[in-house]
C-alpha positions as CSV (number, residue, x, y, z in Angstrom):
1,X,10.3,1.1,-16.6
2,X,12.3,-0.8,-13.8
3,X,16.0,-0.6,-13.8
4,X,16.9,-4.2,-13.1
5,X,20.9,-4.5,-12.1
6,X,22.8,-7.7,-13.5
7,X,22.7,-10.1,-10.9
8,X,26.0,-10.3,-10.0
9,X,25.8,-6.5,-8.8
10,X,23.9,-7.6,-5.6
11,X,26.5,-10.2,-4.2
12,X,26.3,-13.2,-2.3
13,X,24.3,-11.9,0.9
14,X,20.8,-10.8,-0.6
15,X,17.9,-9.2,1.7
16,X,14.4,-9.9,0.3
17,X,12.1,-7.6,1.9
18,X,8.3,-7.2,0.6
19,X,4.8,-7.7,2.3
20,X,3.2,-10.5,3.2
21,X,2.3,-12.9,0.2
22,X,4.4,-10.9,-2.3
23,X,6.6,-13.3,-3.2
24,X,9.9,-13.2,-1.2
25,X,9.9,-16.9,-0.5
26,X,9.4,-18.3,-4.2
27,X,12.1,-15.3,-5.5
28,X,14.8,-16.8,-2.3
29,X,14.4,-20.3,-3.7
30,X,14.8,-19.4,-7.5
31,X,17.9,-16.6,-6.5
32,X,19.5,-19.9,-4.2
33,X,19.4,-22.4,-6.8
34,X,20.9,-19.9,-9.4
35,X,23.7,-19.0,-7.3
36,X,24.1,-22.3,-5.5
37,X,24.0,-20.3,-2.1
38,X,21.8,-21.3,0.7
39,X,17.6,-19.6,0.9
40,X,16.8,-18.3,4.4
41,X,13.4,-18.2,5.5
42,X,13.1,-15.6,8.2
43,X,9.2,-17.2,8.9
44,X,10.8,-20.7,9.5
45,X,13.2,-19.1,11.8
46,X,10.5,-17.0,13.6
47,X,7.8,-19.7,14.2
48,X,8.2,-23.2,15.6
49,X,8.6,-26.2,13.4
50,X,5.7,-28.5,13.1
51,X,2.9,-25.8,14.3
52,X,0.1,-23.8,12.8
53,X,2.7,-20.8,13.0
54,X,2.9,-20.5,16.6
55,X,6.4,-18.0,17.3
56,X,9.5,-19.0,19.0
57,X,10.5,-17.1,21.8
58,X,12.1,-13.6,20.7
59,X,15.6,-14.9,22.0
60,X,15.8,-17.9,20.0
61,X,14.3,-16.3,16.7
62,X,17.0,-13.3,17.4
63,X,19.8,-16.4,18.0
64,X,19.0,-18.0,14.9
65,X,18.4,-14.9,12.6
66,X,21.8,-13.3,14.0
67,X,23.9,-17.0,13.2
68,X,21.9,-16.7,9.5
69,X,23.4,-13.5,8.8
70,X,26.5,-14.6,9.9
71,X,27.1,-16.9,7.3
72,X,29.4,-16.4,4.2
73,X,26.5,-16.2,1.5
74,X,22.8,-16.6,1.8
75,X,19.4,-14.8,0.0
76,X,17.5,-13.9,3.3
77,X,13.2,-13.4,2.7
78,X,11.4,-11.7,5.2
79,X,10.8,-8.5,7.3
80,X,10.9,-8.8,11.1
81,X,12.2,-5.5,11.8
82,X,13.7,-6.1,14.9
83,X,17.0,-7.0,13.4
84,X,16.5,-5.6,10.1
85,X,19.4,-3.3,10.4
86,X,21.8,-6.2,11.1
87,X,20.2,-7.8,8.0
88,X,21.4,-4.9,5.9
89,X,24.3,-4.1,7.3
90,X,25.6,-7.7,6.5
91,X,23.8,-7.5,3.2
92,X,25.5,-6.7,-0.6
93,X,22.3,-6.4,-2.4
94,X,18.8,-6.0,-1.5
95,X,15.3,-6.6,-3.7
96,X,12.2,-5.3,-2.9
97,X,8.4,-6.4,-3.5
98,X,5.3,-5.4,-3.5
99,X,1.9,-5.8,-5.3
100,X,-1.7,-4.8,-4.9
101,X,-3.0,-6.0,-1.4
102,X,-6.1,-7.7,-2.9
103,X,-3.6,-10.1,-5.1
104,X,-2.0,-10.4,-2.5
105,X,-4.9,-11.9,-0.3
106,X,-5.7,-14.4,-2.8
107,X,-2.5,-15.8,-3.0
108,X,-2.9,-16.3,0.6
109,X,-5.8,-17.9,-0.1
110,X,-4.2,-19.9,-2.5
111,X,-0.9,-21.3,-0.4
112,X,-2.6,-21.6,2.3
113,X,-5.5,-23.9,1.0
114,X,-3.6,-25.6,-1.7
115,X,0.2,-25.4,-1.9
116,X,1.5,-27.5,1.3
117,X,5.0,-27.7,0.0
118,X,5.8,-24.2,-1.3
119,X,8.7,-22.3,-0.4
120,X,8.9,-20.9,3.2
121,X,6.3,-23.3,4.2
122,X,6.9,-24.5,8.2
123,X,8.1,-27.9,8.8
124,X,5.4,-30.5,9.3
125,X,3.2,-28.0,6.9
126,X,0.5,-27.3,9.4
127,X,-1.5,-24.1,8.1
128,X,-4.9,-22.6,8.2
129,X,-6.9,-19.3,7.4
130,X,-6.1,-17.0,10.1
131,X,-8.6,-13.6,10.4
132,X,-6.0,-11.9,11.7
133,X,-3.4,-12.9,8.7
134,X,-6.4,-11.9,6.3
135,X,-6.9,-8.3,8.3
136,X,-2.9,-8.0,8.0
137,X,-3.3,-8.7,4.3
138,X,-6.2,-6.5,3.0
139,X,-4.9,-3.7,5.3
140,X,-2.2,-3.4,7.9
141,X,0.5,-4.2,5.1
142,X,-1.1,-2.0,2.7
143,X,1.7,0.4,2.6
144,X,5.0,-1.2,3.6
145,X,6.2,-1.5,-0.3
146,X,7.0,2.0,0.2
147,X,8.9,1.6,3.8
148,X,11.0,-1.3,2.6
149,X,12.3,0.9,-0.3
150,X,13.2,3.7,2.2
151,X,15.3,1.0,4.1
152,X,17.1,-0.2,1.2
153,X,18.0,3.6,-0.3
154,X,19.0,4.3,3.6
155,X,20.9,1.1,3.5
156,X,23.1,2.2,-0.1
157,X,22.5,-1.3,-1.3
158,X,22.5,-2.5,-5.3
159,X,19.1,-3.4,-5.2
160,X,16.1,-3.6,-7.8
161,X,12.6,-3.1,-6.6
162,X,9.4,-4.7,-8.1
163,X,5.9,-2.7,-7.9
164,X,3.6,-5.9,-9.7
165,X,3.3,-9.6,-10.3
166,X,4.5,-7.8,-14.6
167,X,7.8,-6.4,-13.2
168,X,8.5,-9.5,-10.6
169,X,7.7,-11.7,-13.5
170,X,10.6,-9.5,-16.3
171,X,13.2,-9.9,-13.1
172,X,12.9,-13.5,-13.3
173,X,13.0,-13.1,-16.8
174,X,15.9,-11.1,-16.9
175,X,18.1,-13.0,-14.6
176,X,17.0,-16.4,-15.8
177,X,15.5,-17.8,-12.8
178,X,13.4,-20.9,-12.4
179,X,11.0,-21.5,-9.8
């Protein structure tokens, strides 16, 4: 059984960590609109407007992540570990996702093919299949539920933490969010 927090316990600076396709983007949107803060999306500040995903330089991403973070109240999705402990250290709550890699490739699937204007999507909504986003998927992000957590427990953050679509599905519940 989960132990889901009230939300108030996690603050007004909330990290969203999770792999690829688990979620992090819808659960910033629904967690903004609820508490009328602003939703980061650390993939729109990594990649460059108007492209098929193509990166900004490291400076400017780092720039633009650090004067996110900055700001009085935000829910943050995303991973980018280069400045992940800046991330928690300005954070007062962190959740955590994760869900069976194969799920997780079909939702890829899924946004990518179908759902131009979901959450976290790149200006100008220019996306395709990528082989190595589908390799990343199926298996180089098979296992970074478990290093998240470790972050967020090393961090001594409020945080919940969300193993399947089920338990992602009773946090929404719980905390009476919309997406």
């Amino acid at each position: 059984m989960m132990d889901i927090p009230p939300l108030t316990a996690l603050g007004n600076r909330i990290v969203i960590f999770g792999p690829s396709n688990s979620g992090k983007s819808t659960l910033a949107e629904a967690l903004a609109r609820k508490l009328a803060i602003p939703a980061v999306h650390l993939d729109q500040l990594h990649h460059t407007p108007n492209t098929d995903w193509v990166p900004r330089p490291k400076d400017e991403f780092h720039e633009l992540q650090r004067a996110a973070i900055d700001g009085p109240a935000w829910v943050m999705d995303g991973n980018y570990s280069a400045l992940t402990s800046e991330r928690l250290a300005r954070a007062t709550g962190a959740i955590v996702l994760d869900e069976n890699h194969w799920l997780r490739l079909m939702r890829y699937f899924r946004r990518t093919l179908f759902e131009r204007h979901r959450p976290g999507a790149l200006e100008g909504q220019r996306d395709s299949i990528k082989w190595s986003m589908i390799h990343w998927v199926a298996f180089g992000s098979r296992h970074n539920g478990a290093r998240y957590r470790a972050l967020v427990a090393q961090a001594q953050l409020p945080s919940v933490s969300c193993r399947s679509m089920v338990e992602l599905k009773t946090l929404y519940r719980t905390w009476d969010l919309h997406r």
